[in-house]
Tab-separated table of C-alpha atoms in Angstrom:
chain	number	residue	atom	x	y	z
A	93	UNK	CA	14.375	-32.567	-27.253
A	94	UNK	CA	11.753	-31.140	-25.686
A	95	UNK	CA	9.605	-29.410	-28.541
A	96	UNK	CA	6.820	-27.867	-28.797
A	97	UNK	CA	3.743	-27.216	-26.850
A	98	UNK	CA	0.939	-25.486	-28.728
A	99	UNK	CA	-2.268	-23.277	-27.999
A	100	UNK	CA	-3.029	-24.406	-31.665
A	101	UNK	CA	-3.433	-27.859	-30.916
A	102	UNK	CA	-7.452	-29.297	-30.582
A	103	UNK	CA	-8.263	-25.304	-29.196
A	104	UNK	CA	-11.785	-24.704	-27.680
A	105	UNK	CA	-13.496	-21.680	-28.295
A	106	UNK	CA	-12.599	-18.970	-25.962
A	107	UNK	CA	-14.442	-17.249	-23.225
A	108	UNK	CA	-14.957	-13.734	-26.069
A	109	UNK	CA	-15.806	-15.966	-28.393
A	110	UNK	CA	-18.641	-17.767	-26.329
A	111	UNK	CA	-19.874	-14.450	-25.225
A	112	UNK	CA	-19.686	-12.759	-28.565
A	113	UNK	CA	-19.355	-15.371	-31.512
A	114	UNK	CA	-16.489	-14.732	-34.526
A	115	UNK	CA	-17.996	-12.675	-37.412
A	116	UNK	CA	-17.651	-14.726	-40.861
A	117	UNK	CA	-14.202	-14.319	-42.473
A	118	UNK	CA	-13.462	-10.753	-44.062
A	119	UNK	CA	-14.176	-9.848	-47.445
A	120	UNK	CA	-11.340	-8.059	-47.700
A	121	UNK	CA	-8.449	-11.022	-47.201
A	122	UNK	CA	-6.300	-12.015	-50.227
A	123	UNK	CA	-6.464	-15.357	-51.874
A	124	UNK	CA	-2.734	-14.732	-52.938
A	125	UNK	CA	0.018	-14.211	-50.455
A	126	UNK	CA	1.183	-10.239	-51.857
A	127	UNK	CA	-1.763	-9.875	-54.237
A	128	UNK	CA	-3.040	-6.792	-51.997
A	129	UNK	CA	-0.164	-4.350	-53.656
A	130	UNK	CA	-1.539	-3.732	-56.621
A	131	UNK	CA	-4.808	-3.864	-55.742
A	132	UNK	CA	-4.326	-1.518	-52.868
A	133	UNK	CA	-2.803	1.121	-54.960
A	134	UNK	CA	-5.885	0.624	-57.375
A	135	UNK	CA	-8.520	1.272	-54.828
A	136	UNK	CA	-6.468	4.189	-53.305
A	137	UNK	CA	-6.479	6.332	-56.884
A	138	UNK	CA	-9.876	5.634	-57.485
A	139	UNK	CA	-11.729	6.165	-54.422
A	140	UNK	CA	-13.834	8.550	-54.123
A	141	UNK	CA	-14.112	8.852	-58.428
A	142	UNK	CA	-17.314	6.566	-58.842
A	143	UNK	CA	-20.788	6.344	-57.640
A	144	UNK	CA	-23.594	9.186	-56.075
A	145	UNK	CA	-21.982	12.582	-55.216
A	146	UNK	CA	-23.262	12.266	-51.878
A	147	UNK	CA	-21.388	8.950	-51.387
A	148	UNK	CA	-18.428	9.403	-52.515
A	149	UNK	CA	-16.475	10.481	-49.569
A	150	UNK	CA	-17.676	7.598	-47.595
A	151	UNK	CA	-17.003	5.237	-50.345
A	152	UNK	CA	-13.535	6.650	-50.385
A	153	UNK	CA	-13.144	6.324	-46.731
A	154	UNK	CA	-14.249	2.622	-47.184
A	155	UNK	CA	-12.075	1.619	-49.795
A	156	UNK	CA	-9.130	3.087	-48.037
A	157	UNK	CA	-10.213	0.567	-44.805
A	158	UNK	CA	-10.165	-2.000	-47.132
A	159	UNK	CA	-6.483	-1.232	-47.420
A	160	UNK	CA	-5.517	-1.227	-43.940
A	161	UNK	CA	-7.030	-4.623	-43.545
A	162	UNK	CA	-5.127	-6.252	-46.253
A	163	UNK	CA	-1.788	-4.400	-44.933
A	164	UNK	CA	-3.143	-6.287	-41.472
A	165	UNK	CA	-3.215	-9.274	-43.437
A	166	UNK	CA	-0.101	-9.527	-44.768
A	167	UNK	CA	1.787	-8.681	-41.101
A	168	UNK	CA	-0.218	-11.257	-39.783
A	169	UNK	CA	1.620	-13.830	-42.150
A	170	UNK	CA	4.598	-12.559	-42.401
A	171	UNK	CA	4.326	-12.639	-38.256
A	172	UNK	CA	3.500	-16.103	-38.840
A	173	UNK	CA	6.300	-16.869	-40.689
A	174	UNK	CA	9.208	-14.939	-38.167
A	175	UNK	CA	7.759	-16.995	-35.757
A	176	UNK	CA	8.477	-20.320	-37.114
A	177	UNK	CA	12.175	-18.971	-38.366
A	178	UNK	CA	12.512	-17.907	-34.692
A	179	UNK	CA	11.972	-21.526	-33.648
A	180	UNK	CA	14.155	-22.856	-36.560
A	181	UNK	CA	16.990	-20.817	-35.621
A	182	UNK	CA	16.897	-21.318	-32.244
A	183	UNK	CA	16.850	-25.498	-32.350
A	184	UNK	CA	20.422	-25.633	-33.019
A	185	UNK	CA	21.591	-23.687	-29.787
A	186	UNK	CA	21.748	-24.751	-26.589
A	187	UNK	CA	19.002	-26.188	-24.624
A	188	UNK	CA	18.276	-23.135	-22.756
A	189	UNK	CA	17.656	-20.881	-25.727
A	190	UNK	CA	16.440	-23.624	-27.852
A	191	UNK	CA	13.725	-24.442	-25.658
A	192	UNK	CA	13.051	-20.438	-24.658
A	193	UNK	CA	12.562	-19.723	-28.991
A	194	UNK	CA	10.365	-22.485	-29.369
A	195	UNK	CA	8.135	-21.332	-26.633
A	196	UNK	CA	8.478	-17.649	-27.966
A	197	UNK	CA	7.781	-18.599	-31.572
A	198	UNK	CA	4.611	-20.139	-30.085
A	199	UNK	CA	3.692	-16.761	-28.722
A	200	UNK	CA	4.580	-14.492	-31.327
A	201	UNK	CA	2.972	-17.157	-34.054
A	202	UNK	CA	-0.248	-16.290	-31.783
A	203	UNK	CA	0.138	-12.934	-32.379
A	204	UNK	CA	-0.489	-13.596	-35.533
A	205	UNK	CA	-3.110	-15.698	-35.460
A	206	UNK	CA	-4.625	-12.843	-33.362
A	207	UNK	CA	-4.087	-10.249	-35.929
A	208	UNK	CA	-5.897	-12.369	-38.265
A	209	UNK	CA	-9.187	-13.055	-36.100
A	210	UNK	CA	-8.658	-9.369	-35.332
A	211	UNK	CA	-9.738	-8.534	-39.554
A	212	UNK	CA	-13.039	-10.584	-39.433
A	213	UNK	CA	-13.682	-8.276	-36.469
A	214	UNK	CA	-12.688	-5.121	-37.925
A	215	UNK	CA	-14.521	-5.714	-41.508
A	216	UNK	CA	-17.651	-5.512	-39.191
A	217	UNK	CA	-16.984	-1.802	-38.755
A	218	UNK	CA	-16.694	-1.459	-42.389
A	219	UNK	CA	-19.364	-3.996	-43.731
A	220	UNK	CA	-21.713	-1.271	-41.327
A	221	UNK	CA	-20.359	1.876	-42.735
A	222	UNK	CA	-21.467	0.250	-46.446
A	223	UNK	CA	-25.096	1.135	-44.908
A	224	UNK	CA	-24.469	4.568	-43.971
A	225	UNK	CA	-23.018	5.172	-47.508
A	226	UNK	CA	-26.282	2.848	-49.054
A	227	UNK	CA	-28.242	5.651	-47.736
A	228	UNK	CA	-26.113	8.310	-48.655
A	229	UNK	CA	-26.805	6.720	-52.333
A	230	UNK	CA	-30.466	6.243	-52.243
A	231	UNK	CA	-31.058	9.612	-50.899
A	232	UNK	CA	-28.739	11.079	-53.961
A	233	UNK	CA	-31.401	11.039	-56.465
A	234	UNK	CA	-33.831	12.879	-54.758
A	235	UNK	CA	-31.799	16.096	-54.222
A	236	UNK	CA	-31.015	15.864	-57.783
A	237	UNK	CA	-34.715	15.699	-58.841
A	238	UNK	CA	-35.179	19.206	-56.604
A	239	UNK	CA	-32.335	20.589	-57.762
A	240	UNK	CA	-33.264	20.070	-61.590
A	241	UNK	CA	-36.797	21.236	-60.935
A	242	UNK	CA	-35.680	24.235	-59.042
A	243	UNK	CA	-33.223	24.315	-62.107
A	244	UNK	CA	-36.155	24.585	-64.631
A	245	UNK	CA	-38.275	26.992	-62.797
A	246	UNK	CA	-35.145	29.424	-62.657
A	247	UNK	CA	-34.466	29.212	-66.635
A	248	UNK	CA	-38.409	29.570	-67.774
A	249	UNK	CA	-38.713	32.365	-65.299
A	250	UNK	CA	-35.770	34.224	-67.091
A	251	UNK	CA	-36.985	32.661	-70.946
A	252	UNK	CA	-40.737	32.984	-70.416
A	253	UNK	CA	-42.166	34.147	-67.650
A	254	UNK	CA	-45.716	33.592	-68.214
A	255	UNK	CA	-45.473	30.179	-68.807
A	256	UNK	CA	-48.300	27.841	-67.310
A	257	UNK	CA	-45.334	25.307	-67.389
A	258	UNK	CA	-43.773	27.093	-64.441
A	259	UNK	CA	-47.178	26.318	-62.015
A	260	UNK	CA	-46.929	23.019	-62.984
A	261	UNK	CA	-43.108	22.515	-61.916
A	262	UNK	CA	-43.741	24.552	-58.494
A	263	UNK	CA	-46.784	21.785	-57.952
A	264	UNK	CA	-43.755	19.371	-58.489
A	265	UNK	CA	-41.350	20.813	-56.393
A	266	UNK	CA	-43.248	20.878	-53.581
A	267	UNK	CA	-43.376	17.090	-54.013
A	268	UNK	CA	-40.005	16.842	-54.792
A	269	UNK	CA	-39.090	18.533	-51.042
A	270	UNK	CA	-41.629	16.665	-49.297
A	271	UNK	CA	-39.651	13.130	-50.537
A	272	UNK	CA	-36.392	14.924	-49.764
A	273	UNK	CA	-37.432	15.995	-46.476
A	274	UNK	CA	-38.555	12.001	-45.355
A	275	UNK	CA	-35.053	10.993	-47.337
A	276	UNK	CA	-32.746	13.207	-45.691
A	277	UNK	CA	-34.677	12.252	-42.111
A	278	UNK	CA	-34.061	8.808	-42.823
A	279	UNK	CA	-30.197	9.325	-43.677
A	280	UNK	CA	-29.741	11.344	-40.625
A	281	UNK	CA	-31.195	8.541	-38.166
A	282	UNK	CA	-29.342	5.614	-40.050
A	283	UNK	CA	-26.276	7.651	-39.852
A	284	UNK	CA	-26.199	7.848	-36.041
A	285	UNK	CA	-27.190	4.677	-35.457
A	286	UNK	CA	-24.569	3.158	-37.855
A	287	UNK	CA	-21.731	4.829	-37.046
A	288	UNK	CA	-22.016	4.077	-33.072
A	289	UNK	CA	-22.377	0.684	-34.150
A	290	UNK	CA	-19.828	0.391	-36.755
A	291	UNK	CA	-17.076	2.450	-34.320
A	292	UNK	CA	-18.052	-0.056	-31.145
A	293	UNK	CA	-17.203	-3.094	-33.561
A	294	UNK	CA	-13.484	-1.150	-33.810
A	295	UNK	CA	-13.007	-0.384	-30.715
A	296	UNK	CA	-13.879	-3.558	-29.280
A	297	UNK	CA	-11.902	-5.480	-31.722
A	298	UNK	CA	-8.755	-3.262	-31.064
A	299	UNK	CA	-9.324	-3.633	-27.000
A	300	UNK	CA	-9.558	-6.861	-27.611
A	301	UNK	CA	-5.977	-7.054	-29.391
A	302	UNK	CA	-4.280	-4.784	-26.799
A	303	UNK	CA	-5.232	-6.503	-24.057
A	304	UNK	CA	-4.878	-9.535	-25.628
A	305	UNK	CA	-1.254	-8.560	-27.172
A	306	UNK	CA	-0.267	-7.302	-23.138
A	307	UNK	CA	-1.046	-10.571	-22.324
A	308	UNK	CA	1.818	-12.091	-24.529
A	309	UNK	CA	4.088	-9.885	-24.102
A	310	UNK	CA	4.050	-10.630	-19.964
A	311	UNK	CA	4.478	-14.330	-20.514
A	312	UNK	CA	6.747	-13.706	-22.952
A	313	UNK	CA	9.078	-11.645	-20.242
A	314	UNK	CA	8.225	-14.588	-18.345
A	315	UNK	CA	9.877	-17.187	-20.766
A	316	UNK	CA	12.982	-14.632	-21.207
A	317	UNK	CA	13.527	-15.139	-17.249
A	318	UNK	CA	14.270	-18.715	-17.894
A	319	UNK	CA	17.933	-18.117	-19.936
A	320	UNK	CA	20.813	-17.835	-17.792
A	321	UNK	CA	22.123	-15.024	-19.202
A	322	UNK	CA	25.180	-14.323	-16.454
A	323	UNK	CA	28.211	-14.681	-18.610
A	324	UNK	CA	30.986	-17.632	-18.759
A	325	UNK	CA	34.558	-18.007	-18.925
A	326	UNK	CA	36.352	-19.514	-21.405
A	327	UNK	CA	36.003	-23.270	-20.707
A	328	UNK	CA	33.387	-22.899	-18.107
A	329	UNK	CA	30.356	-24.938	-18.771
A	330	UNK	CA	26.951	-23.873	-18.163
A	331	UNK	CA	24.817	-25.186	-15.107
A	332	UNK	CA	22.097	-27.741	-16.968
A	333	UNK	CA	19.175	-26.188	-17.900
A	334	UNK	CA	15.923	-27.505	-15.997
A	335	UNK	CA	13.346	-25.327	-17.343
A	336	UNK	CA	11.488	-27.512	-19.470
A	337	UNK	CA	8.608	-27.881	-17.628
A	338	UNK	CA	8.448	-23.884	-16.537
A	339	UNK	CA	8.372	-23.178	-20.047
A	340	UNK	CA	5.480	-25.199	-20.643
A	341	UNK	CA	3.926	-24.301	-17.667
A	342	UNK	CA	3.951	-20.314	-19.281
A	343	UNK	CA	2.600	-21.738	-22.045
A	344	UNK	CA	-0.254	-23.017	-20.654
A	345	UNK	CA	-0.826	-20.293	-18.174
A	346	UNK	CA	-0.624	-17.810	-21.726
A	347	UNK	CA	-3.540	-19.963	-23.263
A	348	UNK	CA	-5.736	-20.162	-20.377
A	349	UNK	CA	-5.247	-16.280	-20.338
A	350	UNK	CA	-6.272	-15.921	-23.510
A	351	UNK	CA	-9.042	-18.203	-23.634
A	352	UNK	CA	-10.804	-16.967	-20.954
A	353	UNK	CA	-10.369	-13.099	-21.469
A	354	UNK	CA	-13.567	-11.227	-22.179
A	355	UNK	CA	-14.356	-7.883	-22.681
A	356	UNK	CA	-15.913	-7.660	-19.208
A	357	UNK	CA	-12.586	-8.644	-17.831
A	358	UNK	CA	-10.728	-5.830	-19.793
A	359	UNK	CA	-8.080	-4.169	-18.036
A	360	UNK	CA	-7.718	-0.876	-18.905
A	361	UNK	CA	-10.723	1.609	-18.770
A	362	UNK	CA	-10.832	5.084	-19.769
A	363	UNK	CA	-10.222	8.231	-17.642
A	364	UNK	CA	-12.705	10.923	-18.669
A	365	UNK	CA	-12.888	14.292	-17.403
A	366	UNK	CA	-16.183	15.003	-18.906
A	367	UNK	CA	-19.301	13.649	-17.473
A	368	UNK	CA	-21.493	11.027	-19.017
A	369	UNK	CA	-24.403	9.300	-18.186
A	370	UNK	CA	-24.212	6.410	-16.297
A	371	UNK	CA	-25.223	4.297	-19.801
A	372	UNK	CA	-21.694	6.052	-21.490
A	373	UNK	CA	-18.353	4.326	-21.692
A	374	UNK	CA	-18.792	2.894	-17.781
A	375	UNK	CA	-21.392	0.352	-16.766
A	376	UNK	CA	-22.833	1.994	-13.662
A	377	UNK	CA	-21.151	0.149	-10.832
A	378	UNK	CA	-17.857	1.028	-12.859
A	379	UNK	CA	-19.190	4.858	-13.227
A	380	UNK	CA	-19.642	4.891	-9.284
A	381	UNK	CA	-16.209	3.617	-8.847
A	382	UNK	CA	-14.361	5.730	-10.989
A	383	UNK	CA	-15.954	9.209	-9.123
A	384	UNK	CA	-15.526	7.485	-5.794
A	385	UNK	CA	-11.527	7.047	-6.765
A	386	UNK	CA	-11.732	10.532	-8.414
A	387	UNK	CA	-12.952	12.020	-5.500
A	388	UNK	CA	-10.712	10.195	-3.167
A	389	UNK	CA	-7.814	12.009	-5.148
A	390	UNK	CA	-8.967	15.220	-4.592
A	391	UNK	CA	-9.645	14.795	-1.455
A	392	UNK	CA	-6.276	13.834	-0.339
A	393	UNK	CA	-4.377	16.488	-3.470
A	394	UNK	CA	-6.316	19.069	-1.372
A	395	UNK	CA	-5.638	17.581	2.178
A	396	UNK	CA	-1.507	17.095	1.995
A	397	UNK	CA	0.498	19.743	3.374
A	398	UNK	CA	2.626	21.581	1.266
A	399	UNK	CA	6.060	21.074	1.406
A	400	UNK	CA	7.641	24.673	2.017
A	401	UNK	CA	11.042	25.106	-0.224
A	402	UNK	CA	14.127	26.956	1.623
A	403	UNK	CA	16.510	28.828	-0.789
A	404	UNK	CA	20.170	28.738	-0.460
């Protein structure tokens, strides 16, 4: 029996991860197959509860990411696991369809696998947001320290108006706003810079699974071309199945695809009708192209003759 060829088996790095190196393993993954439940539910009452005012939303908004990626987690293995059923079901057909599962359970156990790489890459996005919301915690204290001066100017000015306290606490609060100013400076730059940052580690990651999960499922329609699916008489036998080495063959062509996939190779590129600078979304030879094809549209949408309708 011809069984099984693997892209798990003594697997160089890819071309991605040559060009951009695997982050270290998430934070977030489970050292218990299921343990996320409970824990998930935990983190999704309390966020938001704890910590600096100012933080709180983000912290929320961080917890709850934590949540997706352990959800990610467990589909990953669970995808693992259908896979390898897949193959153990289909052993005990006939060689067509045995052979056809084993090479699909290779695939959709590497969709798995990907889903799996895919957190490491995604906790990046949320291990960066942690800095926005260190910020947002640092600067906290500061507007509290205005607003409690500002508070105890306000209540002496009603209780004793004359009191030298009251020049004292202005002297301070004029302090106080000059540290809040530089703070609340500082949290607006880090929060720009951050969350570009943390939102291109997403949206790279998730290109990078889309493509990447496109790529399967055409060599998967490829394996599903090798069953003879025309049907049979009663008592008619099947012509012997010779697509051992095809299969394999997809196989290999799927790994090779997958290895040497980068992000400069992706596929699919956005169609914007805003403009952006040559620096935004598009490199500029891919800027150039996309308004030369643009234009080329319009020029030939406002060139065709229209077709005149007759009414019966």
């Amino acid at each position: 029996m011809h069984r099984t060829y693997s892209l798990r088996n003594s697997r160089a790095p890819t071309a991605s991860q040559l060009q951009s190196p695997p982050p270290p393993t998430s934070t977030t993954k489970s050292k218990f197959f299921g343990k996320a439940g409970i824990a998930s539910t935990f983190r999704k009452n309390a966020a938001g509860n704890f910590g600096p005012e100012l933080a709180r939303k983000l912290s929320a908004l961080i917890k709850l990411e934590k949540n997706v990626l352990r959800s990610i987690e467990l589909v990953a293995r669970e995808r693992r696991e259908v896979a390898k059923q897949l193959s153990i079901w289909g052993e005990d057909n006939d060689d067509d369809v045995s052979d056809v599962t084993d090479k699909l359970g290779v695939l959709i156990y590497e969709i798995g696998e990907l889903e799996d790489q895919f957190i490491d890459k995604y906790d990046q996005y949320r291990i960066t947001l942690k800095s926005i919301r260190n910020i947002e915690a640092s600067v906290q204290p500061s507007r509290d320290r205005k607003q409690k001066i500002t508070d105890e100017i306000a209540h002496l000015k009603y209780k004793d108006p004359q009191s030298p306290k009251i020049n004292v606490l202005e002297q301070e609060l004029v302090r106080a706003e000059a540290e809040s100013l530089v703070a609340e400076a500082q949290l607006s730059n880090i929060t720009r810079e951050k969350l570009k940052i943390a939102f291109n580690y997403q949206f790279d990651a998730v290109r990078e699974l889309a493509e990447k999960f496109a790529l399967i499922a055409g060599y998967g329609k490829a394996l599903l071309e090798l069953l003879d699916d025309a049907p049979v008489t009663p008592g008619e036998t099947r012509p012997a199945y010779d697509g051992y080495e095809a299969s394999k063959q997809i196989i290999i062509d799927a790994e090779n695809a997958l290895a040497s996939w980068t992000l400069d190779q992706a596929v699919v590129k956005p169609a914007l009708s805003l403009h952006h600078t040559s620096e935004d979304v598009y490199e500029p030879a891919e800027e150039e192209a996309a308004e030369a094809e643009w234009a080329e549209e319009h020029e030939q949408a406002e060139t065709e003759p229209v077709e005149e309708t007759t009414r019966v």
